[in-house]
Amino acid sequence: MAKDFNSALIYGINALSSNPSQIKYYANIANLAENISDADAARLEEVLNILDAGMYKVQADQMPELSTLAESLRKRISSIRETKLAEAEQKQQKAEQELQNTLAEQWKKLETPGNYQEQITVCQQRLALLQQDNDETELKKTSSLLTYLLGANNIENAIHPIEQALNQNQFIDMDQLDIIAAKLQSAYAATINLMSHDLSAIPEAYPAQLKQFANRIRTCETKTDDLKAKFMQQVFDCVYTDSIDSLPERFKSQFNMFDEAIPLNGGELTTRLQLLSRKAAKLNALLPGITNNNMLLECKKKMNTLSGEIDNLQKARKAAYQMWAVDKCKTAIDFHERCNPFNDEDADSIMNHYKIYEIDVTLLTPESMEIYQYIRAKVIDEYNGTKAASAMKILALSQKKSIEEF
């Protein structure tokens, strides 16, 4: 058909080139246009241009006929244009309505909280469609919701696995509990940050979730603290019962510091005191990590018991020192009583053989001091002025026997 039309059109145009004033050739071309589809408006325009150009070539008496042919074709072309415009407008209205319907359906899916990942996808699709619609209010509303959903999704992904693990009591390692505590702090900070955003444009059900997030985080923190407290209580009991070898390495290295700070040297009682002091230092360092009140109370009871043991050992050590000092003084007194008369040489024996100058008078009880002062006076009184002064100097400045030797 197109090939026949082209051939016929070329024939008609050639005929017009030879006889541009002949109306019949224009009529033939106009008749060809009747076979052109409305969809081929460009060809109709070509024919109309030929007819319009002929107005300057035909005889004056033929112009009305040619004008009628051209006007008929012009009306047809105008009608086609109006039809196409109406169809385009109708198509545009339909597309706009479909867009509004899609946006409304999307927002309906977003009005109630659901699966975060699915809602994020819907929100992103809605934002892309709103770029076409250019609605600033809807853009702001959807953008605010997307910001919330992305933040809430991250918080949920942080909290949910922790909740599951805590409910199943999976954490028995202190290092893991420290990591969990850090993640919960991060999730809480993210929740507070999300609260600071302007969420007035999004459905109320979403901001209400933030309080739920905060409550869930607090619940996890409480469980984590209880587990840490329980673990620390176990560590406390291991130290209290001298079972440190069974502890994790992190605590062993920490406790080595206390062992180095309190070296073991001295007598039997002092060594026992040093060991108990080490234990007390280690236990005191653990108390801040025991946040459960009941557990803490039990640990403090054990600390009180340990303090009582330390106090009793200190008393026993002081008593041992008194016994040693008194025994030394009594031996010297016995020697003094056997000497008749008591002279300088005897006083020298008490100083050099019985060595009462080794006694640290600052450690003596009043009763022990009374015995010490008795023998001291016997020695000093026996010496003359110069020798007495020398003896007093020796008694005051000589190396004393330390209580740590007991």
mmCIF file of C-alpha atoms in Angstrom:
data_model
loop_
_atom_site.group_PDB
_atom_site.id
_atom_site.type_symbol
_atom_site.label_atom_id
_atom_site.label_comp_id
_atom_site.label_asym_id
_atom_site.label_seq_id
_atom_site.Cartn_x
_atom_site.Cartn_y
_atom_site.Cartn_z
ATOM 1 C CA MET A 1 0.000 0.000 0.000
ATOM 2 C CA ALA A 2 2.732 2.453 1.002
ATOM 3 C CA LYS A 3 4.686 1.603 -2.128
ATOM 4 C CA ASP A 4 1.586 2.144 -4.322
ATOM 5 C CA PHE A 5 0.873 5.420 -2.551
ATOM 6 C CA ASN A 6 4.414 6.659 -3.020
ATOM 7 C CA SER A 7 4.318 5.737 -6.689
ATOM 8 C CA ALA A 8 0.970 7.446 -7.143
ATOM 9 C CA LEU A 9 2.154 10.525 -5.255
ATOM 10 C CA ILE A 10 5.325 10.740 -7.333
ATOM 11 C CA TYR A 11 3.227 10.371 -10.477
ATOM 12 C CA GLY A 12 0.882 13.149 -9.350
ATOM 13 C CA ILE A 13 3.760 15.455 -8.408
ATOM 14 C CA ASN A 14 5.438 14.837 -11.783
ATOM 15 C CA ALA A 15 2.145 15.597 -13.500
ATOM 16 C CA LEU A 16 1.861 18.855 -11.536
ATOM 17 C CA SER A 17 5.449 19.770 -12.424
ATOM 18 C CA SER A 18 4.511 19.556 -16.080
ATOM 19 C CA ASN A 19 1.074 21.185 -15.663
ATOM 20 C CA PRO A 20 1.009 23.130 -12.345
ATOM 21 C CA SER A 21 -2.149 24.949 -13.302
ATOM 22 C CA GLN A 22 -4.299 21.904 -13.908
ATOM 23 C CA ILE A 23 -6.875 21.479 -11.111
ATOM 24 C CA LYS A 24 -7.499 17.835 -11.950
ATOM 25 C CA TYR A 25 -4.008 16.873 -10.853
ATOM 26 C CA TYR A 26 -4.559 18.539 -7.481
ATOM 27 C CA ALA A 27 -7.878 16.701 -7.217
ATOM 28 C CA ASN A 28 -6.080 13.410 -7.912
ATOM 29 C CA ILE A 29 -3.559 14.125 -5.133
ATOM 30 C CA ALA A 30 -6.392 15.087 -2.761
ATOM 31 C CA ASN A 31 -8.101 11.791 -3.563
ATOM 32 C CA LEU A 32 -4.857 9.965 -2.684
ATOM 33 C CA ALA A 33 -5.014 11.550 0.760
ATOM 34 C CA GLU A 34 -8.321 9.817 1.458
ATOM 35 C CA ASN A 35 -6.439 6.522 1.522
ATOM 36 C CA ILE A 36 -3.875 7.771 4.041
ATOM 37 C CA SER A 37 -4.403 6.558 7.633
ATOM 38 C CA ASP A 38 -5.056 9.101 10.369
ATOM 39 C CA ALA A 39 -1.970 7.749 12.080
ATOM 40 C CA ASP A 40 0.190 8.957 9.149
ATOM 41 C CA ALA A 41 -0.327 12.670 9.755
ATOM 42 C CA ALA A 42 3.036 13.545 8.224
ATOM 43 C CA ARG A 43 1.909 12.303 4.784
ATOM 44 C CA LEU A 44 -1.326 14.257 5.078
ATOM 45 C CA GLU A 45 0.734 17.375 5.842
ATOM 46 C CA GLU A 46 2.769 16.728 2.657
ATOM 47 C CA VAL A 47 -0.424 16.581 0.562
ATOM 48 C CA LEU A 48 -1.801 19.744 2.238
ATOM 49 C CA ASN A 49 1.419 21.594 1.459
ATOM 50 C CA ILE A 50 1.092 20.610 -2.216
ATOM 51 C CA LEU A 51 -2.538 21.849 -2.314
ATOM 52 C CA ASP A 52 -1.642 25.125 -0.555
ATOM 53 C CA ALA A 53 1.226 25.725 -2.994
ATOM 54 C CA GLY A 54 -1.162 25.155 -5.910
ATOM 55 C CA MET A 55 -3.239 28.195 -4.888
ATOM 56 C CA TYR A 56 -0.538 30.324 -6.531
ATOM 57 C CA LYS A 57 -0.467 28.261 -9.734
ATOM 58 C CA VAL A 58 -4.071 27.474 -10.807
ATOM 59 C CA GLN A 59 -6.380 29.773 -12.684
ATOM 60 C CA ALA A 60 -8.435 32.197 -10.623
ATOM 61 C CA ASP A 61 -11.681 30.443 -11.445
ATOM 62 C CA GLN A 62 -10.188 27.147 -10.172
ATOM 63 C CA MET A 63 -9.016 28.568 -6.846
ATOM 64 C CA PRO A 64 -12.370 28.004 -5.005
ATOM 65 C CA GLU A 65 -12.341 24.311 -5.938
ATOM 66 C CA LEU A 66 -8.705 23.919 -4.848
ATOM 67 C CA SER A 67 -9.425 25.890 -1.668
ATOM 68 C CA THR A 68 -12.301 23.526 -0.905
ATOM 69 C CA LEU A 69 -10.002 20.517 -1.378
ATOM 70 C CA ALA A 70 -7.320 22.055 0.861
ATOM 71 C CA GLU A 71 -9.781 23.167 3.553
ATOM 72 C CA SER A 72 -11.334 19.706 3.713
ATOM 73 C CA LEU A 73 -7.910 18.166 4.215
ATOM 74 C CA ARG A 74 -6.968 20.881 6.717
ATOM 75 C CA LYS A 75 -10.058 20.127 8.819
ATOM 76 C CA ARG A 76 -9.225 16.447 8.733
ATOM 77 C CA ILE A 77 -5.657 17.141 9.925
ATOM 78 C CA SER A 78 -6.957 19.491 12.634
ATOM 79 C CA SER A 79 -9.428 16.857 13.788
ATOM 80 C CA ILE A 80 -6.642 14.280 13.940
ATOM 81 C CA ARG A 81 -4.512 16.686 16.018
ATOM 82 C CA GLU A 82 -7.357 17.397 18.424
ATOM 83 C CA THR A 83 -8.043 13.682 18.790
ATOM 84 C CA LYS A 84 -4.376 12.936 19.483
ATOM 85 C CA LEU A 85 -4.162 15.809 21.974
ATOM 86 C CA ALA A 86 -7.254 14.569 23.778
ATOM 87 C CA GLU A 87 -5.828 11.047 23.839
ATOM 88 C CA ALA A 88 -2.510 12.372 25.165
ATOM 89 C CA GLU A 89 -4.243 14.395 27.868
ATOM 90 C CA GLN A 90 -6.363 11.411 28.798
ATOM 91 C CA LYS A 91 -3.245 9.218 28.915
ATOM 92 C CA GLN A 92 -1.468 11.817 31.054
ATOM 93 C CA GLN A 93 -4.409 12.037 33.451
ATOM 94 C CA LYS A 94 -4.513 8.253 33.686
ATOM 95 C CA ALA A 95 -0.782 8.105 34.358
ATOM 96 C CA GLU A 96 -1.074 10.808 37.020
ATOM 97 C CA GLN A 97 -3.988 9.020 38.636
ATOM 98 C CA GLU A 98 -2.090 5.730 38.587
ATOM 99 C CA LEU A 99 0.887 7.517 40.151
ATOM 100 C CA GLN A 100 -1.299 8.959 42.909
ATOM 101 C CA ASN A 101 -2.903 5.562 43.488
ATOM 102 C CA THR A 102 0.525 3.910 43.694
ATOM 103 C CA LEU A 103 1.793 6.581 46.110
ATOM 104 C CA ALA A 104 -1.315 6.168 48.257
ATOM 105 C CA GLU A 105 -0.946 2.375 48.303
ATOM 106 C CA GLN A 106 2.719 2.696 49.224
ATOM 107 C CA TRP A 107 1.990 5.086 52.065
ATOM 108 C CA LYS A 108 -0.736 2.779 53.345
ATOM 109 C CA LYS A 109 1.898 0.028 53.575
ATOM 110 C CA LEU A 110 4.129 2.427 55.494
ATOM 111 C CA GLU A 111 1.556 3.757 57.959
ATOM 112 C CA THR A 112 2.005 0.799 60.302
ATOM 113 C CA PRO A 113 5.427 -0.517 61.400
ATOM 114 C CA GLY A 114 6.358 -3.838 59.865
ATOM 115 C CA ASN A 115 9.395 -5.564 58.431
ATOM 116 C CA TYR A 116 12.056 -2.867 58.290
ATOM 117 C CA GLN A 117 13.822 -4.118 55.181
ATOM 118 C CA GLU A 118 10.567 -4.394 53.217
ATOM 119 C CA GLN A 119 9.450 -0.951 54.337
ATOM 120 C CA ILE A 120 12.832 0.566 53.443
ATOM 121 C CA THR A 121 12.425 -0.844 49.916
ATOM 122 C CA VAL A 122 8.887 0.598 49.612
ATOM 123 C CA CYS A 123 10.094 3.935 50.964
ATOM 124 C CA GLN A 124 12.950 4.104 48.455
ATOM 125 C CA GLN A 125 10.561 3.248 45.586
ATOM 126 C CA ARG A 126 8.164 5.948 46.780
ATOM 127 C CA LEU A 127 10.932 8.535 46.869
ATOM 128 C CA ALA A 128 11.854 7.679 43.266
ATOM 129 C CA LEU A 129 8.224 8.159 42.160
ATOM 130 C CA LEU A 130 7.935 11.425 44.086
ATOM 131 C CA GLN A 131 10.839 12.821 42.080
ATOM 132 C CA GLN A 132 8.444 12.690 39.121
ATOM 133 C CA ASP A 133 5.542 14.146 41.089
ATOM 134 C CA ASN A 134 7.676 16.934 42.582
ATOM 135 C CA ASP A 135 5.539 17.138 45.745
ATOM 136 C CA GLU A 136 7.790 18.760 48.379
ATOM 137 C CA THR A 137 5.509 17.840 51.289
ATOM 138 C CA GLU A 138 5.368 14.165 50.352
ATOM 139 C CA LEU A 139 9.079 14.159 49.588
ATOM 140 C CA LYS A 140 9.924 15.515 53.039
ATOM 141 C CA LYS A 141 7.524 13.102 54.744
ATOM 142 C CA THR A 142 8.881 10.057 52.914
ATOM 143 C CA SER A 143 12.501 11.158 53.329
ATOM 144 C CA SER A 144 11.972 11.567 57.098
ATOM 145 C CA LEU A 145 10.425 8.112 57.315
ATOM 146 C CA LEU A 146 13.284 6.565 55.338
ATOM 147 C CA THR A 147 15.819 8.172 57.700
ATOM 148 C CA TYR A 148 13.909 6.728 60.647
ATOM 149 C CA LEU A 149 13.573 3.261 59.094
ATOM 150 C CA LEU A 150 17.285 3.026 58.270
ATOM 151 C CA GLY A 151 18.222 4.039 61.822
ATOM 152 C CA ALA A 152 15.609 1.805 63.448
ATOM 153 C CA ASN A 153 16.691 -1.140 61.289
ATOM 154 C CA ASN A 154 20.287 -0.739 62.491
ATOM 155 C CA ILE A 155 19.138 -0.563 66.125
ATOM 156 C CA GLU A 156 16.926 -3.634 65.719
ATOM 157 C CA ASN A 157 19.774 -5.559 64.089
ATOM 158 C CA ALA A 158 21.969 -4.677 67.079
ATOM 159 C CA ILE A 159 19.442 -5.508 69.806
ATOM 160 C CA HIS A 160 17.704 -8.623 68.476
ATOM 161 C CA PRO A 161 20.701 -11.043 68.389
ATOM 162 C CA ILE A 162 21.748 -9.830 71.850
ATOM 163 C CA GLU A 163 18.264 -10.535 73.206
ATOM 164 C CA GLN A 164 18.314 -14.031 71.744
ATOM 165 C CA ALA A 165 21.759 -14.807 73.131
ATOM 166 C CA LEU A 166 20.933 -13.438 76.588
ATOM 167 C CA ASN A 167 17.692 -15.404 76.755
ATOM 168 C CA GLN A 168 19.616 -18.576 75.930
ATOM 169 C CA ASN A 169 22.372 -17.745 78.460
ATOM 170 C CA GLN A 170 25.028 -18.186 75.799
ATOM 171 C CA PHE A 171 27.554 -15.796 77.349
ATOM 172 C CA ILE A 172 29.863 -17.285 79.922
ATOM 173 C CA ASP A 173 32.970 -15.343 78.955
ATOM 174 C CA MET A 174 33.672 -11.946 80.457
ATOM 175 C CA ASP A 175 35.220 -10.633 77.228
ATOM 176 C CA GLN A 176 32.000 -11.429 75.348
ATOM 177 C CA LEU A 177 29.941 -9.660 77.981
ATOM 178 C CA ASP A 178 32.146 -6.571 77.655
ATOM 179 C CA ILE A 179 31.541 -6.574 73.889
ATOM 180 C CA ILE A 180 27.789 -6.926 74.438
ATOM 181 C CA ALA A 181 27.809 -4.030 76.901
ATOM 182 C CA ALA A 182 29.635 -1.845 74.347
ATOM 183 C CA LYS A 183 27.131 -2.754 71.599
ATOM 184 C CA LEU A 184 24.215 -1.913 73.874
ATOM 185 C CA GLN A 185 25.742 1.482 74.657
ATOM 186 C CA SER A 186 26.140 2.117 70.931
ATOM 187 C CA ALA A 187 22.521 1.072 70.262
ATOM 188 C CA TYR A 188 21.287 3.372 73.026
ATOM 189 C CA ALA A 189 23.291 6.287 71.586
ATOM 190 C CA ALA A 190 21.762 5.572 68.149
ATOM 191 C CA THR A 191 18.277 5.561 69.723
ATOM 192 C CA ILE A 192 18.876 8.934 71.394
ATOM 193 C CA ASN A 193 20.224 10.309 68.110
ATOM 194 C CA LEU A 194 17.113 9.119 66.245
ATOM 195 C CA MET A 195 14.922 10.792 68.871
ATOM 196 C CA SER A 196 16.629 14.101 68.076
ATOM 197 C CA HIS A 197 15.397 14.022 64.457
ATOM 198 C CA ASP A 198 12.228 15.821 63.378
ATOM 199 C CA LEU A 199 9.756 12.928 63.211
ATOM 200 C CA SER A 200 6.587 15.026 63.259
ATOM 201 C CA ALA A 201 5.723 14.160 59.646
ATOM 202 C CA ILE A 202 5.791 10.383 60.022
ATOM 203 C CA PRO A 203 3.075 8.161 61.574
ATOM 204 C CA GLU A 204 3.024 8.250 65.397
ATOM 205 C CA ALA A 205 3.489 4.494 65.678
ATOM 206 C CA TYR A 206 7.111 4.856 64.609
ATOM 207 C CA PRO A 207 8.404 7.372 67.204
ATOM 208 C CA ALA A 208 6.634 5.250 69.846
ATOM 209 C CA GLN A 209 9.024 2.426 68.905
ATOM 210 C CA LEU A 210 11.959 4.471 70.192
ATOM 211 C CA LYS A 211 10.728 4.121 73.786
ATOM 212 C CA GLN A 212 10.386 0.387 73.174
ATOM 213 C CA PHE A 213 13.973 0.304 71.889
ATOM 214 C CA ALA A 214 15.171 2.129 75.020
ATOM 215 C CA ASN A 215 13.270 -0.285 77.288
ATOM 216 C CA ARG A 216 14.622 -3.324 75.450
ATOM 217 C CA ILE A 217 18.164 -1.984 75.699
ATOM 218 C CA ARG A 218 17.735 -1.379 79.450
ATOM 219 C CA THR A 219 16.430 -4.929 79.874
ATOM 220 C CA CYS A 220 19.447 -6.310 78.008
ATOM 221 C CA GLU A 221 21.783 -4.128 80.065
ATOM 222 C CA THR A 222 20.224 -5.439 83.271
ATOM 223 C CA LYS A 223 20.636 -9.047 82.130
ATOM 224 C CA THR A 224 24.195 -8.335 80.988
ATOM 225 C CA ASP A 225 25.041 -6.693 84.318
ATOM 226 C CA ASP A 226 23.550 -9.655 86.180
ATOM 227 C CA LEU A 227 25.587 -12.106 84.107
ATOM 228 C CA LYS A 228 28.716 -10.026 84.615
ATOM 229 C CA ALA A 229 27.970 -9.826 88.338
ATOM 230 C CA LYS A 230 27.432 -13.598 88.456
ATOM 231 C CA PHE A 231 30.675 -14.150 86.588
ATOM 232 C CA MET A 232 32.515 -11.713 88.847
ATOM 233 C CA GLN A 233 31.056 -13.461 91.891
ATOM 234 C CA GLN A 234 32.447 -16.742 90.559
ATOM 235 C CA VAL A 235 35.817 -15.069 90.132
ATOM 236 C CA PHE A 236 35.455 -13.646 93.654
ATOM 237 C CA ASP A 237 34.766 -17.114 95.060
ATOM 238 C CA CYS A 238 37.760 -18.581 93.193
ATOM 239 C CA VAL A 239 40.027 -15.954 94.739
ATOM 240 C CA TYR A 240 38.425 -16.383 98.152
ATOM 241 C CA THR A 241 38.982 -20.144 98.064
ATOM 242 C CA ASP A 242 42.485 -19.788 96.584
ATOM 243 C CA SER A 243 41.469 -21.394 93.273
ATOM 244 C CA ILE A 244 42.997 -18.718 91.043
ATOM 245 C CA ASP A 245 44.514 -21.245 88.616
ATOM 246 C CA SER A 246 41.036 -21.972 87.233
ATOM 247 C CA LEU A 247 40.438 -18.308 86.296
ATOM 248 C CA PRO A 248 40.617 -16.817 82.767
ATOM 249 C CA GLU A 249 44.011 -15.404 81.786
ATOM 250 C CA ARG A 250 42.840 -11.780 81.946
ATOM 251 C CA PHE A 251 42.299 -12.109 85.703
ATOM 252 C CA LYS A 252 45.511 -13.996 86.319
ATOM 253 C CA SER A 253 47.564 -11.210 84.778
ATOM 254 C CA GLN A 254 45.566 -8.631 86.723
ATOM 255 C CA PHE A 255 46.155 -10.459 90.009
ATOM 256 C CA ASN A 256 49.883 -10.777 89.343
ATOM 257 C CA MET A 257 50.061 -7.043 89.924
ATOM 258 C CA PHE A 258 48.848 -7.473 93.503
ATOM 259 C CA ASP A 259 51.305 -10.338 94.109
ATOM 260 C CA GLU A 260 54.168 -8.148 92.920
ATOM 261 C CA ALA A 261 52.998 -5.232 95.049
ATOM 262 C CA ILE A 262 52.902 -7.388 98.206
ATOM 263 C CA PRO A 263 56.003 -9.624 98.193
ATOM 264 C CA LEU A 264 56.232 -12.522 100.611
ATOM 265 C CA ASN A 265 59.026 -11.963 103.152
ATOM 266 C CA GLY A 266 59.179 -12.224 106.915
ATOM 267 C CA GLY A 267 58.117 -14.600 109.610
ATOM 268 C CA GLU A 268 55.341 -17.146 109.525
ATOM 269 C CA LEU A 269 52.607 -14.809 110.785
ATOM 270 C CA THR A 270 53.756 -11.989 108.499
ATOM 271 C CA THR A 271 53.757 -14.310 105.478
ATOM 272 C CA ARG A 272 50.217 -15.398 106.280
ATOM 273 C CA LEU A 273 49.221 -11.742 106.689
ATOM 274 C CA GLN A 274 50.790 -10.871 103.333
ATOM 275 C CA LEU A 275 48.928 -13.688 101.625
ATOM 276 C CA LEU A 276 45.639 -12.536 103.153
ATOM 277 C CA SER A 277 46.432 -8.931 102.209
ATOM 278 C CA ARG A 278 47.002 -10.015 98.628
ATOM 279 C CA LYS A 279 43.701 -11.833 98.666
ATOM 280 C CA ALA A 280 41.889 -8.825 100.158
ATOM 281 C CA ALA A 281 43.363 -6.500 97.500
ATOM 282 C CA LYS A 282 42.230 -8.826 94.720
ATOM 283 C CA LEU A 283 38.751 -9.205 96.180
ATOM 284 C CA ASN A 284 38.354 -5.449 96.662
ATOM 285 C CA ALA A 285 39.263 -4.924 92.998
ATOM 286 C CA LEU A 286 36.435 -7.288 92.003
ATOM 287 C CA LEU A 287 33.680 -5.674 94.091
ATOM 288 C CA PRO A 288 32.877 -2.781 91.673
ATOM 289 C CA GLY A 289 32.043 -5.358 88.981
ATOM 290 C CA ILE A 290 29.446 -7.080 91.185
ATOM 291 C CA THR A 291 26.398 -4.876 90.579
ATOM 292 C CA ASN A 292 23.756 -7.279 91.848
ATOM 293 C CA ASN A 293 22.896 -6.216 95.396
ATOM 294 C CA ASN A 294 22.320 -9.727 96.764
ATOM 295 C CA MET A 295 25.546 -11.025 95.250
ATOM 296 C CA LEU A 296 27.405 -7.971 96.520
ATOM 297 C CA LEU A 297 26.057 -8.504 100.018
ATOM 298 C CA GLU A 298 27.310 -12.106 100.050
ATOM 299 C CA CYS A 299 30.730 -11.013 98.835
ATOM 300 C CA LYS A 300 30.954 -8.288 101.464
ATOM 301 C CA LYS A 301 30.155 -10.843 104.170
ATOM 302 C CA LYS A 302 33.128 -12.874 102.990
ATOM 303 C CA MET A 303 35.247 -9.723 102.949
ATOM 304 C CA ASN A 304 34.253 -9.066 106.568
ATOM 305 C CA THR A 305 35.270 -12.607 107.468
ATOM 306 C CA LEU A 306 38.608 -12.094 105.723
ATOM 307 C CA SER A 307 39.096 -8.758 107.492
ATOM 308 C CA GLY A 308 38.468 -10.561 110.783
ATOM 309 C CA GLU A 309 41.142 -13.131 109.902
ATOM 310 C CA ILE A 310 43.609 -10.355 109.046
ATOM 311 C CA ASP A 311 42.806 -8.520 112.275
ATOM 312 C CA ASN A 312 43.297 -11.699 114.323
ATOM 313 C CA LEU A 313 46.627 -12.391 112.629
ATOM 314 C CA GLN A 314 47.779 -8.842 113.290
ATOM 315 C CA LYS A 315 46.876 -9.255 116.945
ATOM 316 C CA ALA A 316 48.626 -12.624 117.086
ATOM 317 C CA ARG A 317 51.733 -11.134 115.511
ATOM 318 C CA LYS A 318 51.744 -8.242 117.969
ATOM 319 C CA ALA A 319 51.239 -10.702 120.827
ATOM 320 C CA ALA A 320 54.163 -12.761 119.528
ATOM 321 C CA TYR A 321 56.313 -9.637 119.549
ATOM 322 C CA GLN A 322 55.264 -8.902 123.143
ATOM 323 C CA MET A 323 56.094 -12.453 124.159
ATOM 324 C CA TRP A 324 59.518 -12.241 122.581
ATOM 325 C CA ALA A 325 60.294 -8.817 124.122
ATOM 326 C CA VAL A 326 59.023 -9.769 127.559
ATOM 327 C CA ASP A 327 60.917 -13.048 127.475
ATOM 328 C CA LYS A 328 64.118 -11.181 126.571
ATOM 329 C CA CYS A 329 63.540 -8.666 129.379
ATOM 330 C CA LYS A 330 62.724 -11.362 131.956
ATOM 331 C CA THR A 331 65.833 -13.316 131.073
ATOM 332 C CA ALA A 332 67.882 -10.145 131.593
ATOM 333 C CA ILE A 333 66.073 -9.504 134.887
ATOM 334 C CA ASP A 334 66.820 -13.040 136.085
ATOM 335 C CA PHE A 335 70.458 -12.455 135.254
ATOM 336 C CA HIS A 336 70.380 -9.138 137.140
ATOM 337 C CA GLU A 337 68.910 -10.768 140.232
ATOM 338 C CA ARG A 338 71.600 -13.453 140.224
ATOM 339 C CA CYS A 339 74.320 -10.810 140.208
ATOM 340 C CA ASN A 340 75.257 -9.717 143.720
ATOM 341 C CA PRO A 341 76.473 -7.081 143.559
ATOM 342 C CA PHE A 342 75.445 -5.831 140.077
ATOM 343 C CA ASN A 343 78.293 -3.931 138.448
ATOM 344 C CA ASP A 344 79.346 -2.354 135.139
ATOM 345 C CA GLU A 345 80.438 -5.660 133.663
ATOM 346 C CA ASP A 346 77.050 -7.165 134.471
ATOM 347 C CA ALA A 347 75.352 -4.200 132.808
ATOM 348 C CA ASP A 348 77.543 -4.758 129.750
ATOM 349 C CA SER A 349 76.406 -8.394 129.650
ATOM 350 C CA ILE A 350 72.789 -7.316 129.609
ATOM 351 C CA MET A 351 73.539 -4.902 126.768
ATOM 352 C CA ASN A 352 75.739 -7.178 124.699
ATOM 353 C CA HIS A 353 74.558 -10.692 125.525
ATOM 354 C CA TYR A 354 70.843 -10.229 126.127
ATOM 355 C CA LYS A 355 70.642 -7.400 123.549
ATOM 356 C CA ILE A 356 67.683 -5.573 125.003
ATOM 357 C CA TYR A 357 68.476 -2.767 122.506
ATOM 358 C CA GLU A 358 66.838 -4.939 119.765
ATOM 359 C CA ILE A 359 63.435 -4.285 121.314
ATOM 360 C CA ASP A 360 61.326 -1.690 119.417
ATOM 361 C CA VAL A 361 59.588 0.140 122.251
ATOM 362 C CA THR A 362 57.036 1.654 119.817
ATOM 363 C CA LEU A 363 55.538 -1.829 119.417
ATOM 364 C CA LEU A 364 55.240 -2.599 123.133
ATOM 365 C CA THR A 365 52.002 -2.655 125.105
ATOM 366 C CA PRO A 366 51.934 -0.750 128.408
ATOM 367 C CA GLU A 367 52.451 -4.000 130.323
ATOM 368 C CA SER A 368 55.447 -4.992 128.213
ATOM 369 C CA MET A 369 56.829 -1.458 128.375
ATOM 370 C CA GLU A 370 56.774 -1.584 132.180
ATOM 371 C CA ILE A 371 59.010 -4.700 132.207
ATOM 372 C CA TYR A 372 61.341 -3.188 129.597
ATOM 373 C CA GLN A 373 61.688 0.069 131.503
ATOM 374 C CA TYR A 374 62.573 -1.858 134.677
ATOM 375 C CA ILE A 375 65.623 -3.607 133.192
ATOM 376 C CA ARG A 376 66.589 -0.529 131.174
ATOM 377 C CA ALA A 377 66.697 1.519 134.374
ATOM 378 C CA LYS A 378 68.900 -1.081 136.092
ATOM 379 C CA VAL A 379 71.439 -0.854 133.283
ATOM 380 C CA ILE A 380 71.448 2.939 132.980
ATOM 381 C CA ASP A 381 71.606 3.456 136.756
ATOM 382 C CA GLU A 382 74.694 1.238 137.020
ATOM 383 C CA TYR A 383 76.680 3.278 134.479
ATOM 384 C CA ASN A 384 78.319 6.591 135.248
ATOM 385 C CA GLY A 385 77.339 9.707 133.327
ATOM 386 C CA THR A 386 79.388 9.175 130.119
ATOM 387 C CA LYS A 387 78.765 5.483 129.857
ATOM 388 C CA ALA A 388 75.091 5.952 130.673
ATOM 389 C CA ALA A 389 74.741 8.404 127.791
ATOM 390 C CA SER A 390 76.442 5.945 125.441
ATOM 391 C CA ALA A 391 74.136 3.126 126.581
ATOM 392 C CA MET A 392 71.071 5.310 126.079
ATOM 393 C CA LYS A 393 72.258 6.103 122.562
ATOM 394 C CA ILE A 394 72.697 2.411 121.793
ATOM 395 C CA LEU A 395 69.249 1.616 123.149
ATOM 396 C CA ALA A 396 67.691 4.348 121.043
ATOM 397 C CA LEU A 397 69.524 4.008 117.730
ATOM 398 C CA SER A 398 70.462 0.355 117.374
ATOM 399 C CA GLN A 399 68.780 -1.819 114.730
ATOM 400 C CA LYS A 400 65.468 -3.080 116.097
ATOM 401 C CA LYS A 401 63.859 -6.425 115.555
ATOM 402 C CA SER A 402 60.992 -5.814 113.133
ATOM 403 C CA ILE A 403 57.513 -7.133 113.748
ATOM 404 C CA GLU A 404 57.624 -8.473 110.158
ATOM 405 C CA GLU A 405 60.113 -11.085 111.411
ATOM 406 C CA PHE A 406 57.286 -12.810 113.268
#
